[in-house]
XYZ file of C-alpha atoms in Angstrom:
542
model
C -13.537 17.462 -13.114
C -12.529 17.330 -9.440
C -14.835 14.337 -8.912
C -13.158 12.557 -11.814
C -9.719 13.238 -10.377
C -10.781 11.966 -6.952
C -12.255 8.845 -8.525
C -9.052 8.265 -10.488
C -6.900 8.758 -7.387
C -9.065 6.323 -5.401
C -8.788 3.631 -8.066
C -6.699 0.634 -7.078
C -5.531 0.329 -10.672
C -4.362 3.967 -10.732
C -2.573 3.655 -7.387
C -0.895 0.423 -8.460
C 0.241 1.946 -11.766
C 1.548 5.141 -10.169
C 3.250 3.254 -7.346
C 4.937 0.773 -9.678
C 6.018 3.570 -12.031
C 7.490 5.522 -9.119
C 9.432 2.478 -7.941
C 10.739 1.852 -11.466
C 11.683 5.530 -11.781
C 13.688 5.435 -8.550
C 15.369 2.196 -9.628
C 16.235 3.592 -13.075
C 17.610 6.836 -11.645
C 19.749 4.907 -9.170
C 20.932 2.554 -11.915
C 21.660 5.504 -14.228
C 23.743 7.257 -11.589
C 25.647 4.034 -10.947
C 26.281 3.562 -14.682
C 27.512 7.134 -15.127
C 29.790 6.917 -12.105
C 31.143 3.548 -13.220
C 31.726 4.840 -16.750
C 33.488 7.934 -15.407
C 35.650 5.807 -13.111
C 36.623 3.405 -15.907
C 37.501 6.203 -18.312
C 39.470 7.982 -15.584
C 41.443 4.774 -14.994
C 42.053 4.559 -18.724
C 43.348 8.162 -18.751
C 45.549 7.346 -15.746
C 47.127 4.472 -17.647
C 47.693 6.680 -20.710
C 49.245 9.485 -18.673
C 51.421 7.068 -16.716
C 52.615 5.410 -19.925
C 53.530 8.772 -21.477
C 55.325 9.884 -18.299
C 57.347 6.663 -18.114
C 58.382 6.932 -21.764
C 59.905 10.357 -21.026
C 61.347 9.064 -17.743
C 63.022 6.246 -19.638
C 64.812 8.761 -21.873
C 65.882 10.769 -18.821
C 67.169 7.691 -17.016
C 69.593 7.076 -19.907
C 71.066 10.637 -19.861
C 74.751 10.937 -18.820
C 76.701 14.048 -17.910
C 78.289 14.500 -21.276
C 75.028 14.496 -23.180
C 72.743 17.421 -23.950
C 70.691 19.149 -21.300
C 66.984 18.346 -20.523
C 65.973 20.907 -23.103
C 67.170 18.471 -25.696
C 64.609 15.859 -24.770
C 62.365 14.765 -27.603
C 59.037 16.143 -26.304
C 56.814 16.211 -29.352
C 54.083 18.746 -29.903
C 51.356 16.377 -28.798
C 48.146 17.820 -27.463
C 47.089 14.370 -26.239
C 50.017 14.105 -23.785
C 51.482 17.452 -22.612
C 54.682 16.925 -20.593
C 56.548 18.878 -17.935
C 59.890 17.923 -16.424
C 60.734 19.602 -13.118
C 63.392 19.178 -10.535
C 62.609 18.402 -6.937
C 62.498 22.106 -6.152
C 59.686 22.693 -8.644
C 61.856 24.370 -11.353
C 60.706 23.631 -14.883
C 63.456 21.888 -16.831
C 61.597 20.867 -19.974
C 58.088 21.101 -21.421
C 56.102 20.169 -24.506
C 56.493 22.567 -27.385
C 53.631 25.043 -27.849
C 52.464 24.484 -24.246
C 50.885 27.839 -23.347
C 49.147 27.194 -20.049
C 48.931 24.361 -17.535
C 47.362 23.684 -14.135
C 47.097 20.684 -11.875
C 50.774 19.692 -11.819
C 51.884 22.123 -9.117
C 54.110 23.983 -11.602
C 52.413 26.639 -13.696
C 55.490 27.629 -15.696
C 55.457 26.695 -19.380
C 58.893 28.044 -20.424
C 61.798 25.953 -19.118
C 64.938 27.587 -17.708
C 68.242 26.996 -19.403
C 69.008 23.783 -17.700
C 72.479 22.464 -17.029
C 73.757 19.246 -18.379
C 72.831 16.253 -16.300
C 75.001 15.913 -13.289
C 75.706 19.665 -12.932
C 73.937 22.358 -11.001
C 72.842 25.780 -12.046
C 73.670 28.931 -10.070
C 72.294 32.440 -10.481
C 75.354 33.708 -12.392
C 76.187 30.741 -14.557
C 74.758 32.064 -17.830
C 72.911 34.930 -19.400
C 69.489 33.254 -18.739
C 69.665 33.503 -14.997
C 67.427 36.546 -14.972
C 64.916 34.810 -17.174
C 64.995 31.866 -14.839
C 64.137 34.022 -11.881
C 61.259 35.697 -13.680
C 59.909 32.504 -15.136
C 59.904 30.167 -12.185
C 59.770 32.569 -9.428
C 63.311 32.620 -8.080
C 65.742 29.860 -8.942
C 68.403 31.284 -6.659
C 65.928 31.460 -3.796
C 64.783 27.901 -4.622
C 68.300 26.574 -4.246
C 68.717 28.424 -0.999
C 65.255 27.671 0.424
C 65.358 23.910 0.030
C 67.687 21.902 2.292
C 67.916 19.108 -0.249
C 68.839 21.673 -2.925
C 71.615 23.006 -0.730
C 72.897 19.524 -0.269
C 72.772 18.860 -4.003
C 74.653 22.087 -4.845
C 77.165 22.138 -2.047
C 77.889 18.487 -1.382
C 79.723 15.927 -3.415
C 78.071 13.252 -5.468
C 78.336 10.626 -2.762
C 76.808 12.875 -0.151
C 73.979 13.801 -2.468
C 73.279 10.184 -3.241
C 73.122 9.375 0.464
C 70.629 12.156 1.093
C 68.417 11.146 -1.844
C 68.421 7.530 -0.778
C 67.151 8.763 2.566
C 64.295 10.519 0.738
C 63.320 7.313 -1.079
C 64.405 8.721 -4.443
C 64.941 6.215 -7.238
C 68.408 4.804 -7.637
C 70.691 6.119 -10.358
C 69.237 5.320 -13.764
C 66.011 3.993 -12.211
C 62.352 5.034 -12.443
C 60.095 5.094 -9.386
C 57.426 2.417 -9.223
C 54.973 4.889 -7.673
C 52.841 7.338 -9.594
C 50.554 10.099 -8.393
C 47.582 11.468 -10.301
C 45.870 14.842 -10.403
C 43.219 16.592 -12.490
C 44.075 19.760 -14.363
C 43.921 21.606 -17.640
C 46.352 22.686 -20.326
C 46.472 24.788 -23.489
C 48.548 23.284 -26.268
C 48.792 24.844 -29.717
C 45.867 27.091 -28.935
C 43.567 24.251 -27.778
C 42.466 24.109 -24.152
C 41.220 20.955 -22.536
C 40.983 18.997 -19.296
C 43.684 16.458 -18.544
C 44.576 13.735 -16.115
C 48.218 14.150 -15.043
C 50.575 11.440 -13.827
C 53.749 12.331 -11.905
C 56.709 9.912 -11.971
C 60.122 10.386 -10.334
C 63.274 9.336 -12.201
C 67.016 9.618 -11.449
C 69.373 10.157 -14.382
C 72.866 8.742 -14.774
C 74.332 11.751 -13.043
C 72.247 11.112 -9.898
C 69.817 13.978 -10.420
C 66.193 13.157 -9.478
C 63.500 14.906 -11.493
C 59.744 14.622 -11.757
C 58.009 13.933 -15.054
C 54.429 15.234 -15.374
C 52.521 13.809 -18.350
C 48.875 14.355 -19.114
C 46.163 12.378 -20.870
C 43.166 14.144 -22.393
C 39.823 13.741 -20.638
C 37.828 14.755 -23.720
C 36.730 11.161 -24.374
C 35.582 10.823 -20.783
C 33.582 14.026 -20.908
C 32.027 13.118 -24.250
C 31.049 9.610 -23.132
C 29.632 10.782 -19.782
C 27.690 13.650 -21.373
C 26.305 11.421 -24.122
C 25.244 8.752 -21.625
C 23.635 11.305 -19.305
C 21.688 12.984 -22.108
C 20.546 9.608 -23.459
C 19.283 8.555 -20.059
C 17.503 11.849 -19.453
C 15.762 11.577 -22.814
C 14.959 7.882 -22.522
C 13.799 7.837 -18.888
C 10.422 9.598 -19.455
C 9.679 7.432 -22.470
C 10.531 4.264 -20.552
C 8.401 5.348 -17.587
C 5.446 6.020 -19.877
C 5.815 2.547 -21.368
C 6.092 0.931 -17.916
C 3.095 2.874 -16.605
C 1.019 1.981 -19.655
C 1.879 -1.714 -19.434
C 1.079 -1.843 -15.710
C -2.199 -0.005 -16.341
C -3.227 -2.547 -18.981
C -2.108 -5.535 -16.906
C -3.951 -4.363 -13.779
C -6.998 -3.556 -15.881
C -7.052 -7.112 -17.180
C -6.397 -8.516 -13.697
C -9.201 -6.493 -12.090
C -11.737 -7.137 -14.844
C -13.154 -10.219 -13.024
C -13.402 -8.145 -9.827
C -15.511 -5.587 -11.653
C -17.694 -8.430 -12.944
C -18.156 -9.674 -9.374
C -19.061 -6.168 -8.207
C -21.640 -5.673 -10.964
C -23.267 -9.027 -10.267
C -23.377 -8.363 -6.523
C -24.991 -4.983 -7.210
C -27.562 -6.674 -9.448
C -28.289 -9.322 -6.788
C -28.754 -6.615 -4.169
C -31.129 -4.693 -6.424
C -33.163 -7.751 -7.448
C -33.033 -9.606 -4.055
C -32.640 -12.799 -6.109
C -30.235 -14.817 -3.986
C -30.229 -17.711 -6.462
C -27.902 -15.769 -8.756
C -24.143 -16.290 -8.559
C -21.110 -14.198 -9.478
C -18.920 -15.381 -12.395
C -15.954 -17.540 -11.384
C -12.730 -17.213 -13.443
C -11.093 -20.399 -14.691
C -7.817 -19.519 -12.985
C -6.786 -20.483 -9.464
C -5.609 -17.071 -8.322
C -6.834 -14.754 -5.572
C -9.657 -13.342 -7.710
C -10.991 -16.830 -8.472
C -10.892 -17.744 -4.784
C -12.702 -14.506 -3.978
C -15.428 -15.401 -6.487
C -15.820 -18.911 -5.049
C -15.983 -17.591 -1.496
C -18.551 -15.013 -2.574
C -20.704 -17.721 -4.149
C -20.405 -19.849 -1.026
C -21.531 -16.860 1.033
C -24.470 -16.316 -1.309
C -25.394 -19.986 -1.011
C -25.329 -19.820 2.784
C -27.293 -16.572 2.715
C -29.872 -18.054 0.351
C -30.263 -21.095 2.602
C -30.631 -18.881 5.686
C -33.222 -16.680 4.032
C -35.101 -19.704 2.722
C -35.006 -21.290 6.157
C -36.276 -18.072 7.675
C -39.113 -17.847 5.150
C -40.064 -21.462 5.737
C -39.883 -20.917 9.466
C -42.204 -17.916 9.302
C -44.616 -19.787 7.042
C -44.609 -22.890 9.253
C -44.953 -20.841 12.409
C -47.889 -18.962 10.921
C -49.484 -22.243 9.941
C -48.929 -23.761 13.384
C -50.304 -20.690 15.136
C -53.318 -20.385 12.882
C -54.886 -23.720 13.905
C -54.962 -23.253 17.717
C -55.948 -19.620 17.351
C -58.790 -20.567 15.018
C -59.866 -23.361 17.363
C -59.759 -21.055 20.371
C -61.739 -18.374 18.528
C -64.381 -20.904 17.487
C -64.815 -22.121 21.062
C -65.112 -18.564 22.371
C -67.662 -17.612 19.699
C -69.751 -20.722 20.479
C -69.503 -19.983 24.189
C -70.600 -16.421 23.582
C -73.672 -17.553 21.633
C -74.393 -20.629 23.750
C -72.733 -20.404 27.149
C -73.855 -23.890 28.056
C -71.743 -25.281 25.153
C -68.477 -23.500 26.102
C -65.614 -26.059 26.283
C -63.468 -24.436 28.958
C -60.961 -27.343 29.250
C -60.485 -27.316 25.461
C -59.932 -23.558 25.448
C -57.394 -23.895 28.234
C -55.603 -26.680 26.331
C -55.414 -24.566 23.170
C -54.122 -21.635 25.208
C -51.437 -23.836 26.806
C -50.462 -25.117 23.370
C -50.188 -21.553 22.097
C -48.055 -20.660 25.086
C -45.711 -23.603 24.494
C -45.454 -22.836 20.789
C -44.671 -19.183 21.480
C -42.010 -20.225 23.988
C -40.479 -22.609 21.434
C -40.438 -19.926 18.750
C -38.819 -17.435 21.140
C -36.116 -19.929 22.111
C -35.394 -20.713 18.450
C -35.115 -17.001 17.691
C -32.619 -16.571 20.525
C -30.595 -19.564 19.350
C -30.606 -18.290 15.762
C -29.359 -14.918 17.026
C -26.242 -16.687 18.364
C -27.047 -16.556 22.052
C -24.408 -18.462 23.993
C -25.389 -20.375 27.140
C -23.887 -19.705 30.526
C -20.947 -21.772 31.743
C -22.209 -22.707 35.190
C -21.166 -26.181 36.329
C -23.713 -28.617 37.685
C -24.233 -32.364 38.063
C -26.169 -33.667 35.084
C -27.531 -36.718 36.941
C -29.009 -34.555 39.696
C -30.724 -32.374 37.124
C -32.200 -35.448 35.422
C -33.565 -36.813 38.746
C -35.109 -33.459 39.603
C -36.784 -33.006 36.211
C -38.144 -36.566 36.085
C -39.544 -36.274 39.617
C -41.692 -33.339 38.474
C -43.293 -35.244 35.535
C -46.368 -36.532 37.342
C -48.628 -36.700 34.279
C -46.511 -39.063 32.160
C -48.380 -41.988 30.636
C -45.427 -44.350 31.236
C -43.138 -44.030 34.270
C -39.519 -43.111 33.424
C -36.836 -45.545 34.560
C -33.586 -43.886 35.637
C -30.061 -45.219 35.316
C -27.837 -42.352 36.494
C -24.141 -42.313 37.447
C -23.413 -39.725 40.154
C -20.693 -37.062 40.062
C -20.767 -36.316 36.326
C -20.623 -32.553 35.869
C -21.139 -30.451 32.767
C -20.963 -26.707 32.100
C -23.763 -24.753 30.499
C -27.301 -23.535 30.929
C -29.232 -25.760 33.329
C -32.544 -24.407 32.053
C -31.784 -25.077 28.375
C -30.500 -28.604 29.063
C -33.568 -29.289 31.180
C -35.619 -28.180 28.170
C -33.736 -30.691 26.004
C -34.464 -33.489 28.490
C -38.125 -32.515 28.591
C -38.426 -32.526 24.794
C -36.766 -35.956 24.564
C -39.021 -37.403 27.262
C -42.112 -35.891 25.625
C -41.137 -37.469 22.336
C -40.549 -40.842 24.034
C -43.918 -40.687 25.848
C -45.734 -40.136 22.540
C -44.161 -43.177 20.845
C -43.481 -45.734 23.592
C -45.561 -48.800 24.324
C -44.609 -49.564 27.912
C -41.030 -48.461 28.681
C -39.086 -45.166 28.803
C -35.538 -45.098 30.166
C -33.289 -42.091 30.947
C -29.618 -42.798 31.698
C -26.530 -40.706 32.430
C -23.017 -42.129 32.130
C -19.502 -41.188 31.083
C -17.890 -42.025 27.739
C -14.266 -40.886 27.615
C -14.187 -37.108 28.060
C -17.925 -36.818 27.464
C -21.029 -37.148 29.566
C -23.899 -38.940 27.816
C -27.603 -38.424 28.499
C -29.612 -41.159 26.749
C -33.421 -41.439 26.450
C -34.803 -44.701 25.027
C -38.268 -46.131 24.438
C -39.764 -49.380 23.157
C -41.864 -47.844 20.391
C -41.622 -48.293 16.653
C -38.326 -46.370 16.408
C -37.140 -43.955 13.697
C -36.410 -45.244 10.170
C -32.729 -44.902 9.328
C -33.488 -42.699 6.305
C -35.369 -40.228 8.524
C -32.883 -39.975 11.388
C -31.559 -36.602 10.261
C -34.753 -35.125 8.900
C -36.552 -35.418 12.243
C -34.246 -32.700 13.607
C -35.539 -30.193 11.064
C -38.071 -27.660 12.204
C -41.810 -28.426 11.898
C -41.126 -32.009 10.753
C -43.542 -34.767 11.899
C -43.031 -38.248 10.503
C -46.572 -39.491 11.206
C -48.761 -37.204 9.068
C -51.919 -39.147 10.028
C -51.309 -38.458 13.694
C -53.470 -35.762 15.248
C -51.899 -32.381 15.770
C -52.543 -32.473 19.475
C -50.691 -35.753 19.912
C -47.909 -34.985 17.470
C -46.902 -31.529 18.616
C -45.581 -28.756 16.385
C -42.390 -30.517 15.293
C -40.039 -28.097 17.070
C -38.936 -30.125 20.107
C -36.144 -32.112 18.460
C -34.967 -29.104 16.424
C -34.648 -27.077 19.620
C -32.866 -29.953 21.370
C -30.206 -30.249 18.644
C -29.650 -26.484 18.503
C -29.166 -26.349 22.275
C -26.746 -29.304 22.103
C -24.719 -27.506 19.420
C -24.596 -24.325 21.553
C -23.131 -26.428 24.372
C -20.430 -27.880 22.055
C -22.237 -31.202 22.124
C -24.164 -33.471 19.758
C -27.609 -35.034 19.644
C -28.147 -38.211 17.608
C -30.763 -40.911 17.315
C -30.325 -44.664 16.913
C -32.061 -47.920 17.703
C -32.600 -48.926 21.340
C -32.196 -52.461 22.677
C -35.946 -52.527 23.285
C -36.519 -51.884 19.578
C -37.577 -48.268 19.810
C -35.650 -44.998 19.408
C -32.601 -44.083 21.488
C -31.573 -40.401 21.614
C -28.064 -39.646 22.886
C -27.011 -36.162 24.035
C -23.220 -35.993 24.353
C -21.699 -33.035 26.223
C -18.095 -32.185 27.131
C -17.231 -33.230 30.663
C -16.514 -30.242 32.899
C -12.830 -29.876 33.879
C -12.115 -31.076 37.382
C -15.189 -33.297 37.558
C -15.066 -36.241 39.914
C -13.192 -39.159 38.326
C -14.964 -41.731 40.478
C -17.703 -42.399 37.927
C -16.440 -45.075 35.592
C -17.641 -45.800 32.108
C -20.511 -48.248 32.118
C -23.304 -49.299 29.851
C -26.786 -48.141 30.838
C -28.598 -50.457 33.174
C -25.534 -52.017 34.787
C -24.689 -49.500 37.473
C -26.189 -48.163 40.646
C -28.306 -45.132 41.047
C -31.392 -46.430 39.234
C -34.859 -45.286 40.025
C -38.325 -44.715 38.626
C -39.804 -41.328 38.054
C -43.141 -40.705 39.675
């Protein structure tokens, strides 16, 4: 069971599904919180507008009161649980309230029973009527209120003009006017036995007598609470279901997307088990990342198949090439052992030298195939050519030199000398009477050309001759024709030196091999471009 859980957790499909589901969950939770907060804010604004409207309706009635009309207790405050109302003076004394209001909080005045208020434009004192004691017990202390508030003292003791001046200094509304400003608070109230949360608006108004009072009107928040609760519960119930749907869809989509990858994996496993490199993985018809992966995999398999096939052919050809001189050498030794007078010592030495050269060629090819990079020592290519040609004393045809001095290249002197030797050996086997080696500059390259006047290389065979163990003249003896590795080695060495080796037709009618190498930085610029045979520095190899 634990293995199954680990395998599930390590699955790309499982991680993608869980990760995507987690991201969606975070996004949905954030969106849900934003929706709930926005809904709450909008409904609170709606309650503010309702409370403000109710408060201003009462304030409008108060603004029209004149001294000879009834007191504030005569205001038409209906028994409306939707909009409970309190009317207080600036000292916090309750002047009027909604009928059946039993409890209230959030307005700053907790009293629910109004005092016996005076008519508008008059003031109440502690001994004015029989309700003065009730006033003190209901509101706290009306006499103390009038004595504790400087503005109250001014209202009671001063004349109307003085009171108006003081109120105008306190930014009270003008006579018969309603303040443009409203303040809002949260609270609760119990009306007719029903308790609920309310949003209260407070509006100041000045009646005709110059008295400024504050009207507190509430708007029920029941709709807000119901809507917010319903939305929250719906989201909490729907979120898990939605996440399951999202996770399931992502699981199915990723399963379909990764199905070709699983096909590629199975085919690669089958190829590994069977070692049949001719098989290929299935390629989807789409042009997405999976299809490009399949195509790249097939290209890799093709290159691997070619490399393995080349290696097999190389081993087979090398075994074939080694078998003949070894068999010849064994035969000569067996004859010499039985008949010493018949032992062909020069022939045995020649076979041994041929074996040595073949082994050296095979070792160099193995090193080149392993990716060995040559050194980057700088040297003059023309000087190397003169030195190598001067040591070829057994050539059938003397080598004519046409070398420009001062042309430097960077690389392995020994490997490039091996290339020159292979090219000269090939020219000596095919020439009639002339072999030429030239060195000159062509742009940013240094060119080493070897030409002969033999029969040349047919155009159709000019690439095949660089393959390993290829000899164009099958009727030619093995001793004269070599093993067919010289040109293959020469091209591989040229490629390792960032150069090229090509073959064309010489002016004499034979083959012309051109080795082009990058010119070393800082080489002498004195050597100008020139065609072979037109410059100085010519000579003949011994």
